[in-house]
CSV table of C-alpha atoms and ligand atoms in Angstrom, one decimal:
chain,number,residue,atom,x,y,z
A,816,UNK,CA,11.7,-10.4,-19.7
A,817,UNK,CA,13.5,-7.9,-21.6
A,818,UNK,CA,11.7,-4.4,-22.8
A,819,UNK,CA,11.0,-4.1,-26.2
A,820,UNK,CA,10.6,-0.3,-27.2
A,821,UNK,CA,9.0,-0.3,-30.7
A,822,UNK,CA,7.5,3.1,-32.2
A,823,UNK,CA,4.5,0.7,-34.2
A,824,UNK,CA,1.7,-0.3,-32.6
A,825,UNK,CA,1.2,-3.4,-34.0
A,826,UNK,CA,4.7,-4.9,-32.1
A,827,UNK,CA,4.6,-6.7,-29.0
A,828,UNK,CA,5.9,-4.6,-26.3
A,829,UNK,CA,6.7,-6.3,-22.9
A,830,UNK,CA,8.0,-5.8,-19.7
A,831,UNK,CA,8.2,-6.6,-16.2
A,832,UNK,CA,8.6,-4.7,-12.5
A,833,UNK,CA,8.4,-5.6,-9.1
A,834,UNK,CA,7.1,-3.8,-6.4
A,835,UNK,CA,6.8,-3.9,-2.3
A,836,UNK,CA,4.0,-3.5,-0.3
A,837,UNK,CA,3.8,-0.6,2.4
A,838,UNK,CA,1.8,-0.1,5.7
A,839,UNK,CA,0.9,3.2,7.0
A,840,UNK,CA,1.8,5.1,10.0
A,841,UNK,CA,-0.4,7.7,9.4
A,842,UNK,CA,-3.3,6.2,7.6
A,843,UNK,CA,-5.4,7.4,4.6
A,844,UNK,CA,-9.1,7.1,5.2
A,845,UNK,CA,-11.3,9.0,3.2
A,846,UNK,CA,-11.7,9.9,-0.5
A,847,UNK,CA,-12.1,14.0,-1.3
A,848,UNK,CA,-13.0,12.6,-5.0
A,849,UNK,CA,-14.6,9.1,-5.7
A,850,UNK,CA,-13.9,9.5,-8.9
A,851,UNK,CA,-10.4,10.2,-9.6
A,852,UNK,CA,-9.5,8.4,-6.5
A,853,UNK,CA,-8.2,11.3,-4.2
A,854,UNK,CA,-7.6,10.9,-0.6
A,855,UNK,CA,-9.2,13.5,1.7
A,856,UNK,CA,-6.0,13.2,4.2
A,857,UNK,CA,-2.3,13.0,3.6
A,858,UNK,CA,-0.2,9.5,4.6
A,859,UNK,CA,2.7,8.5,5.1
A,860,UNK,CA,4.0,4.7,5.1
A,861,UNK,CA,6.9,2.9,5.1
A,862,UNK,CA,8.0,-0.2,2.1
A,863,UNK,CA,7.9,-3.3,3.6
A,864,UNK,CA,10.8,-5.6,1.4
A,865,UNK,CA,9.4,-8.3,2.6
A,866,UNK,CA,6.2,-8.3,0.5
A,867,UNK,CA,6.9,-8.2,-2.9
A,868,UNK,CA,4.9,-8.7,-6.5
A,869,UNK,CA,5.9,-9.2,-9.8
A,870,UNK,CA,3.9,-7.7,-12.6
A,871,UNK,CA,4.8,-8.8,-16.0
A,872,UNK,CA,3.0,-7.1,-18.9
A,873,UNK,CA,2.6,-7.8,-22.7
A,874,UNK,CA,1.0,-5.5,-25.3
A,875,UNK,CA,-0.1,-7.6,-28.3
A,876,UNK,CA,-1.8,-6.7,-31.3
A,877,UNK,CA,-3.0,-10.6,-31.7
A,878,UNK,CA,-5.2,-10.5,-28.0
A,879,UNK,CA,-8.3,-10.2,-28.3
A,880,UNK,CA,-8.7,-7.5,-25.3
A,881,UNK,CA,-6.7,-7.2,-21.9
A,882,UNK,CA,-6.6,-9.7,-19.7
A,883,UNK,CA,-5.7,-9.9,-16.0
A,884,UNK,CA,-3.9,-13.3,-14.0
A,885,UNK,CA,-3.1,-13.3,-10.2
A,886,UNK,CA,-0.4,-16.5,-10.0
A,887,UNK,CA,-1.6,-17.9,-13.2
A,888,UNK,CA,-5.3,-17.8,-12.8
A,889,UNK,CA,-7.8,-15.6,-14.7
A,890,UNK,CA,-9.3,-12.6,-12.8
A,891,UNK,CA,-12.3,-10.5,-13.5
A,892,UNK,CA,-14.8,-7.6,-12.0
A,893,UNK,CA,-13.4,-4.9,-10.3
A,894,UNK,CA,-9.5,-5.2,-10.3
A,895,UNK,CA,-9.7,-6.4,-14.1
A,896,UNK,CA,-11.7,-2.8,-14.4
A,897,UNK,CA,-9.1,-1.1,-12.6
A,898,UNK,CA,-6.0,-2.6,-14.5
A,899,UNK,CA,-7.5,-1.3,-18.0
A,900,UNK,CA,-8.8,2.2,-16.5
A,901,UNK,CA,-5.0,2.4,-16.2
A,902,UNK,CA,-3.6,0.9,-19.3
A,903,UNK,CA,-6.3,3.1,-21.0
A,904,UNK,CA,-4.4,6.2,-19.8
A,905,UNK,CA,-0.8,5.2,-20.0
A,906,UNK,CA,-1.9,3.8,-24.2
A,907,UNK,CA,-3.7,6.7,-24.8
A,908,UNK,CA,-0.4,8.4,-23.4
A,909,UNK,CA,1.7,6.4,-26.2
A,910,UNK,CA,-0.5,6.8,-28.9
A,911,UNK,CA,-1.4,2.6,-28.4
A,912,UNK,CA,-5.1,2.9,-27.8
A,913,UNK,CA,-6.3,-0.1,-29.7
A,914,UNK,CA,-3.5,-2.6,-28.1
A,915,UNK,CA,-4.5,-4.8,-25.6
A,916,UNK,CA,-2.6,-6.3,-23.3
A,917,UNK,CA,-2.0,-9.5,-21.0
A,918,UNK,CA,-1.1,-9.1,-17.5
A,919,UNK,CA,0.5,-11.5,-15.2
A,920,UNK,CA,1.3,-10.6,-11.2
A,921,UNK,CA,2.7,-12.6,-8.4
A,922,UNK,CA,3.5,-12.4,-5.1
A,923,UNK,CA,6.1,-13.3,-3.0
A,924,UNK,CA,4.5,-13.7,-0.3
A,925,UNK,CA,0.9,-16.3,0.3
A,926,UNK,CA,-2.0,-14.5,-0.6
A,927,UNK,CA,-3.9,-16.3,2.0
A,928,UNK,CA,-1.9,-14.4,4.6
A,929,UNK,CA,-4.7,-11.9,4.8
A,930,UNK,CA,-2.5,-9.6,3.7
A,931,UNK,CA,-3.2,-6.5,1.0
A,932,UNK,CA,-1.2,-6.7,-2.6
A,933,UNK,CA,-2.9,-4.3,-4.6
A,934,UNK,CA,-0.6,-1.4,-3.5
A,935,UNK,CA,2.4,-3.2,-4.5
A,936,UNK,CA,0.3,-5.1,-8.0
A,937,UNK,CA,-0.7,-1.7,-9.1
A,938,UNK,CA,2.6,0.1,-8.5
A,939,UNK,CA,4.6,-2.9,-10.3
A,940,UNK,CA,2.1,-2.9,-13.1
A,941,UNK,CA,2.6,0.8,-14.2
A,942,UNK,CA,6.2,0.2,-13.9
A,943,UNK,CA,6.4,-2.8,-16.2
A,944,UNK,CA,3.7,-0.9,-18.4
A,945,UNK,CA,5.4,2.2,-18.3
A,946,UNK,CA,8.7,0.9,-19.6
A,947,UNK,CA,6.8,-1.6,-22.4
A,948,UNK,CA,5.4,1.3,-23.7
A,949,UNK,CA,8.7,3.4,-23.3
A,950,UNK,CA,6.8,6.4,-21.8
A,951,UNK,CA,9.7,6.9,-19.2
A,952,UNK,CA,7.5,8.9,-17.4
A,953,UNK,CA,8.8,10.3,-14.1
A,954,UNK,CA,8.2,8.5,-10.8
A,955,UNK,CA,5.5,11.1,-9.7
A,956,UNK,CA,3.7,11.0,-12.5
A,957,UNK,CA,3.5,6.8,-12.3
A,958,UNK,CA,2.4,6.9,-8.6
A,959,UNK,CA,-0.5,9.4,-9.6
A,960,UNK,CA,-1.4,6.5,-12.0
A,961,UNK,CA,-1.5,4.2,-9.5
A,962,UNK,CA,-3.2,6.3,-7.0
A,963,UNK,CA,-6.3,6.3,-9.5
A,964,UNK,CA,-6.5,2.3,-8.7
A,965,UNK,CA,-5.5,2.4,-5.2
A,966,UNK,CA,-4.6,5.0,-2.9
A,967,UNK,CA,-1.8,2.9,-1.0
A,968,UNK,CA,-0.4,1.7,-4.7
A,969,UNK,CA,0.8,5.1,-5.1
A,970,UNK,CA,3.2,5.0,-1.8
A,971,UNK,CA,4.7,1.8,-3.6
A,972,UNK,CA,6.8,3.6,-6.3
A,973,UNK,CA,9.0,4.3,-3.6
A,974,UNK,CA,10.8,2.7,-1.0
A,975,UNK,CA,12.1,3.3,2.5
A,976,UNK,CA,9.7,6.2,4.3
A,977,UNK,CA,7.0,7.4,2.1
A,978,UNK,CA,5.1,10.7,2.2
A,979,UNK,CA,1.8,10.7,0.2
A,980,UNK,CA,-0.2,14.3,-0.2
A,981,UNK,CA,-4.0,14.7,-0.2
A,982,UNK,CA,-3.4,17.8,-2.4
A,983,UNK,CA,-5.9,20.2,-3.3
A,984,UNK,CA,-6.4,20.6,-7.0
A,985,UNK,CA,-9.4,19.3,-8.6
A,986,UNK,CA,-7.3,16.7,-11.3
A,987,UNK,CA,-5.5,14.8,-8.6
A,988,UNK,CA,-2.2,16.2,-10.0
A,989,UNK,CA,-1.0,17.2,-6.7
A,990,UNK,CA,-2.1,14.3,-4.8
A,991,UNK,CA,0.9,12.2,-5.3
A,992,UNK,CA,3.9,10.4,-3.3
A,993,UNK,CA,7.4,10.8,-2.6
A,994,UNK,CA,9.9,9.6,-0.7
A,995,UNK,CA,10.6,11.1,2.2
A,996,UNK,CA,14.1,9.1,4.0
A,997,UNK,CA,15.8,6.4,2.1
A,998,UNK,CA,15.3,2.9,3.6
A,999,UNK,CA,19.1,2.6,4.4
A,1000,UNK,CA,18.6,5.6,6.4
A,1001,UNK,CA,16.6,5.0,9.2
A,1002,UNK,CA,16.5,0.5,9.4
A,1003,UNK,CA,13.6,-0.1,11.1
A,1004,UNK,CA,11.8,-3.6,10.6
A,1005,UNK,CA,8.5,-4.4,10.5
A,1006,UNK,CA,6.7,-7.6,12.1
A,1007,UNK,CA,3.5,-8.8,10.6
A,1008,UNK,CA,1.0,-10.8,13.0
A,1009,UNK,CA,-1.2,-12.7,11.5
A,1010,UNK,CA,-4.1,-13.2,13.4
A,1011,UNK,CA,-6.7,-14.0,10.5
A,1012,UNK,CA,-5.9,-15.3,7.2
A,1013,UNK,CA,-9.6,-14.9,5.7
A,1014,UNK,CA,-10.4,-12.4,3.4
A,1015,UNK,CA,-11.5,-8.9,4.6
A,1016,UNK,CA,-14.5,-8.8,6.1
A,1017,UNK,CA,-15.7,-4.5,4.6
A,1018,UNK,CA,-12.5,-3.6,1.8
A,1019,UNK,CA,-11.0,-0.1,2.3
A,1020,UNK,CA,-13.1,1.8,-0.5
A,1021,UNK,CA,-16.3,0.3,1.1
A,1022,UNK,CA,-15.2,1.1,4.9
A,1023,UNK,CA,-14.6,4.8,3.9
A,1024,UNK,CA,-17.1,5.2,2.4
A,1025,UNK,CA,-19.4,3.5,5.2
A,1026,UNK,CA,-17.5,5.8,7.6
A,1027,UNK,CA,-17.9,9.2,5.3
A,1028,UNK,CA,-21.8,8.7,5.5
A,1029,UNK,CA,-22.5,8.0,8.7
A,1030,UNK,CA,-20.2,8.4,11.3
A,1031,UNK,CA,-19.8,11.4,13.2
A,1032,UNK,CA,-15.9,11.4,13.9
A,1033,UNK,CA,-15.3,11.2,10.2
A,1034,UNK,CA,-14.9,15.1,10.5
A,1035,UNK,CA,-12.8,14.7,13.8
A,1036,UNK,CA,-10.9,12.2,11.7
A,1037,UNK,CA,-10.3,14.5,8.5
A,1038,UNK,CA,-9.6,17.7,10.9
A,1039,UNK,CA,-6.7,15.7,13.3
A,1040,UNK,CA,-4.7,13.6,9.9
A,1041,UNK,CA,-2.8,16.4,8.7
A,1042,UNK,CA,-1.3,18.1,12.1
A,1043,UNK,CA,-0.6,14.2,12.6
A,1044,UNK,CA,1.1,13.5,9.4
A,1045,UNK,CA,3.4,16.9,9.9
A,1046,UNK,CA,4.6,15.3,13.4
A,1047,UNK,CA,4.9,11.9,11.5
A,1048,UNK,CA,7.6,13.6,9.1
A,1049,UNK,CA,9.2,15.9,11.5
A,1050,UNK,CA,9.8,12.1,13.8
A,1051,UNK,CA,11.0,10.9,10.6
A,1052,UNK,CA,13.3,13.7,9.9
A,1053,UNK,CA,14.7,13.4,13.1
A,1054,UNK,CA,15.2,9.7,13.7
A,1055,UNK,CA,12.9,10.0,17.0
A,1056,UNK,CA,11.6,7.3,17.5
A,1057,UNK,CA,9.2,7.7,20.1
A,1058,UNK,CA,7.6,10.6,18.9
A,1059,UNK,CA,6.8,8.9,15.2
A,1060,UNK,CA,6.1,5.8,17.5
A,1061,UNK,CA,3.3,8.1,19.9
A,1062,UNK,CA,1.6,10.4,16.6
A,1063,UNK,CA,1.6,6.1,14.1
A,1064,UNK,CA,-0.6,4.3,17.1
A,1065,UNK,CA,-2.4,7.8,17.7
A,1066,UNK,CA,-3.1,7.9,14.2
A,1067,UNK,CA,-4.1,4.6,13.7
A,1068,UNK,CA,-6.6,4.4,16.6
A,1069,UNK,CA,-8.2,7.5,15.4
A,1070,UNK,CA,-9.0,5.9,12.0
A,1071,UNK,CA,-10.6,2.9,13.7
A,1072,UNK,CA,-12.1,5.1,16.4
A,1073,UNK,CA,-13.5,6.7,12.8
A,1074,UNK,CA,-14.8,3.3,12.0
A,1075,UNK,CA,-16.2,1.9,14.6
A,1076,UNK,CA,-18.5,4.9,15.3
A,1077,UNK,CA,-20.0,4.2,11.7
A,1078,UNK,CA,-23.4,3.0,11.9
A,1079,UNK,CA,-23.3,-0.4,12.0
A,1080,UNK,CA,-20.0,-0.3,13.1
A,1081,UNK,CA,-16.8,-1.5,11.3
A,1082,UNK,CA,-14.9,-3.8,13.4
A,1083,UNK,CA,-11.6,-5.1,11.8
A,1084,UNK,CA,-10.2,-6.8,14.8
A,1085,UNK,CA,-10.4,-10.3,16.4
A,1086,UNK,CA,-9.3,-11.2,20.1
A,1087,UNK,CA,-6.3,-11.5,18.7
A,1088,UNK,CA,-5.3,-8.4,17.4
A,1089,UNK,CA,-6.3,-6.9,20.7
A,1090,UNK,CA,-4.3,-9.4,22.8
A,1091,UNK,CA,-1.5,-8.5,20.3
A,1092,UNK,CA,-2.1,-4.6,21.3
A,1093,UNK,CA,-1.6,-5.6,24.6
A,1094,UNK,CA,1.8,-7.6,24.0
A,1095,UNK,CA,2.8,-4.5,22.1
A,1096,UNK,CA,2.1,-2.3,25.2
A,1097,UNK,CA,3.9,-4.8,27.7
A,1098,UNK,CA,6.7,-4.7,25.5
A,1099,UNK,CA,6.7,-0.9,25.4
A,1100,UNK,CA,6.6,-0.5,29.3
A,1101,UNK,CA,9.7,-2.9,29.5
A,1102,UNK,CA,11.8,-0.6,26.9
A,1103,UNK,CA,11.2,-2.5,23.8
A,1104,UNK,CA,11.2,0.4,21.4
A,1105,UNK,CA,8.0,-1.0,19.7
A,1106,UNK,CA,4.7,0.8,18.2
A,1107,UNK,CA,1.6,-1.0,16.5
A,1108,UNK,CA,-0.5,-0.4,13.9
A,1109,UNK,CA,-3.3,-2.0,12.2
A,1110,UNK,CA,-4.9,-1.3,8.7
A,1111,UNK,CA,-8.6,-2.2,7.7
A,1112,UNK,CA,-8.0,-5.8,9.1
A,1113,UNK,CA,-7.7,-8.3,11.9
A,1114,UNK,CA,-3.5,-8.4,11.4
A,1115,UNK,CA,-1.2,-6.0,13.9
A,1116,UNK,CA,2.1,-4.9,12.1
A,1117,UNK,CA,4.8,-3.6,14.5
A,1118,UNK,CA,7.2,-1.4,13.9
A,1119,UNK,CA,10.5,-1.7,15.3
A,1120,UNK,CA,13.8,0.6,15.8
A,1121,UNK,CA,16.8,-1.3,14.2
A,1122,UNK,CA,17.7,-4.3,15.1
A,1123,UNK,CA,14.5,-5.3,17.4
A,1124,UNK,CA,12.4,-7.5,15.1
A,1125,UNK,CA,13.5,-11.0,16.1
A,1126,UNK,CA,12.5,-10.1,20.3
A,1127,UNK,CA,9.2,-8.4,19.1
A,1128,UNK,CA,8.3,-11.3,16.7
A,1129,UNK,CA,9.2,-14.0,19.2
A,1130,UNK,CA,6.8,-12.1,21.9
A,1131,UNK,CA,4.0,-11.6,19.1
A,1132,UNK,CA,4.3,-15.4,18.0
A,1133,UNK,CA,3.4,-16.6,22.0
A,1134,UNK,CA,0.3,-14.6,21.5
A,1135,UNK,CA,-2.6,-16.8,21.4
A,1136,UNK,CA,-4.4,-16.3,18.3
A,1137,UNK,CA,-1.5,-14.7,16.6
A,1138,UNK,CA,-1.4,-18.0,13.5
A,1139,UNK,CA,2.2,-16.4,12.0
A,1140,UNK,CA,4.7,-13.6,12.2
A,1141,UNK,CA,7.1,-12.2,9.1
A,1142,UNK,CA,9.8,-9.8,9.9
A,1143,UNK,CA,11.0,-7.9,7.4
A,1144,UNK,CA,13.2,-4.8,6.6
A,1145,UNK,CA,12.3,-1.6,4.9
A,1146,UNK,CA,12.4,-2.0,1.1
A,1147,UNK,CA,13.1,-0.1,-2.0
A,1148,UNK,CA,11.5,1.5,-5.0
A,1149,UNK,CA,9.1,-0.3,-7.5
A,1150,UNK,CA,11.7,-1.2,-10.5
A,1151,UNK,CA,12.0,-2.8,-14.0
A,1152,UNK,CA,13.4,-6.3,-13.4
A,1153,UNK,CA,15.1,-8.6,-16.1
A,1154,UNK,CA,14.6,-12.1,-17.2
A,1155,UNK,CA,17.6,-13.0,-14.6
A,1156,UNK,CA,16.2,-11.0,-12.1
A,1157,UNK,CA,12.8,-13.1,-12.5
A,1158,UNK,CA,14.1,-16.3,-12.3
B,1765,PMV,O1,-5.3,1.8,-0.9
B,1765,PMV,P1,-6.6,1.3,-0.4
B,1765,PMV,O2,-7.7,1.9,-1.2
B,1765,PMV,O3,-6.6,-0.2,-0.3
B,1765,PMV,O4,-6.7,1.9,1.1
B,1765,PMV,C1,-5.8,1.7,2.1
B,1765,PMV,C2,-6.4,2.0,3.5
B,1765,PMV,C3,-5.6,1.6,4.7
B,1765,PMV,O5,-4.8,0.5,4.4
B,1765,PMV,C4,-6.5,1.2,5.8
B,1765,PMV,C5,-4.7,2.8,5.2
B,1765,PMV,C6,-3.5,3.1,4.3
B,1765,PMV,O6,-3.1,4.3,4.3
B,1765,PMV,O7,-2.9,2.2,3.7
């Protein structure tokens, strides 16, 4: 679909962007502002190209209000709420308030995977917005837009290895993402186990916010994530794998360590993501250089130095309870795409 910049508000205006998911090595958990959506610990993630959505947006004087579709079906509730808290921003931004909008995203991968796309739906969709509005606002500015629907989303306007600050002011304006090593830089891939394709049993807001009010290693959790993320980049800086590999599973079990000591207990995993654990480990001891890490859910991703993906995914896939692996590289950047590039 082309972009059609128009100074009057009564023109359609269209666009559309794709965007990849990401998983993080060091993990947010925790929100220092329920409101604006600020994270009360700094990330960092790397873009998996391998997971991909396709946002396409139309501004329309003739709708009759916005209107949100996940592969061609109507959606409502809370991500319909979230997609016009944004648009509400970026119009008033352009001076559109009154024009609604229809919004279309797909993914490229089966939603029934168990796997999350609103990082990579939200950062395609201010993308495609931002560029059907003709804001060309600049790349941090879009990922603190996404942040306000999901915290992940805002890693997604990047690609390779992706740093993501808590920040301290009070307006979120530091609390934003950028990239921290180019994805041709360092080539790791990324194996997905899927162990459970049903949806999540607690989402992330809910989890965090479980964990925040009553467990008591959420401050343990908050005081460790930033001397953790500061390792995480210095690894990254330095190609060492081994070190980002010891501080991403470190990380990782400390958030669910967070979790499960929430009262009742949040317990993402099955048997299987444990016996995957374990097939991680054994691959570890025999030189496989190999790290896990799970997010709030039952799948294990691994992360592997160049060129180790197919052996890691072909041990993963004998697990038993392990349904499906993907291996994929590290992607790029959320983008506009083209009519040619859509088809
Ligand atoms: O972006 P949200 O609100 O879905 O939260 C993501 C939380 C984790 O996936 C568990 C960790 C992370 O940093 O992505």
């Amino acid at each position: 679909m082309t972009v059609v910049p128009s100074a009057s508000a009564t023109a359609v205006r269209a666009a559309s962007a794709q965007a990849h998911a990401n998983i993080a090595l060091i993990k947010y958990w925790g929100k220092r502002d329920k409101a604006l959506n600020l994270p009360a610990v700094p990330s960092l993630s790397v873009t998996v190209a391998g997971l991909s959505s396709r946002t396409r947006i139309r501004f329309d004087p003739a709708l009759a209000g916005d209107s949100l579709y996940f592969g061609g079906r109507p959606a409502a509730g809370g991500e319909l709420d979230r997609v016009h808290a944004i648009l509400d921003t970026m119009r008033a931004l352009a001076g559109a308030e009154d024009l609604p909008a229809r919004v279309d995203t797909d993914n490229d991968f089966p939603t029934a995977a168990g796997l999350a796309s609103s990082a990579s739906g939200f950062a395609a969709l201010v993308v495609a917005a931002d560029a059907a509005l003709g804001l060309d606002l600049p790349a941090a500015r879009l990922s603190a837009l996404a942040r306000a629907a999901s915290g992940s989303a805002a890693r997604s306007l990047f690609g390779g290895v992706v740093e993501m600050a808590a920040g301290t002011a009070a307006d979120g304006s530091d609390a934003t993402a950028r990239p921290l090593l180019a994805a041709a830089s360092w080539p790791l891939e990324i194996v997905i186990a899927i162990t459970d394709s049903g949806p999540k049993a607690v989402g992330s807001t809910d989890g965090m916010d479980h964990t925040a009010a009553t467990s008591p290693y959420y401050t343990a959790w908050l005081a460790s994530a930033p001397a953790d993320l500061e390792r995480a980049r210095d690894a990254v800086q330095t190609r060492d794998f081994d070190a980002l590999a010891r501080v991403s599973e470190a990380s990782c079990l400390r958030m669910h360590a967070s979790a499960l000591a929430a009262e009742p207990g949040l317990i993402y995993w099955r048997p299987a993501t444990l016996a995957a654990i374990e097939c991680v480990r054994g691959l570890q001891a025999g030189g496989v250089p190999v790290f896990f890490t799970i997010d709030a859910g039952p799948q294990l991703k691994a992360i592997c130095a160049p060129g180790h993906g197919d052996a890691v995914a072909a041990a993963l896939a004998d697990v038993p309870g392990v349904e499906r692996t993907l291996v994929s590289g590290l992607g790029d950047g959320a983008r506009v795409i083209t009519e040619e590039d859509d088809a």
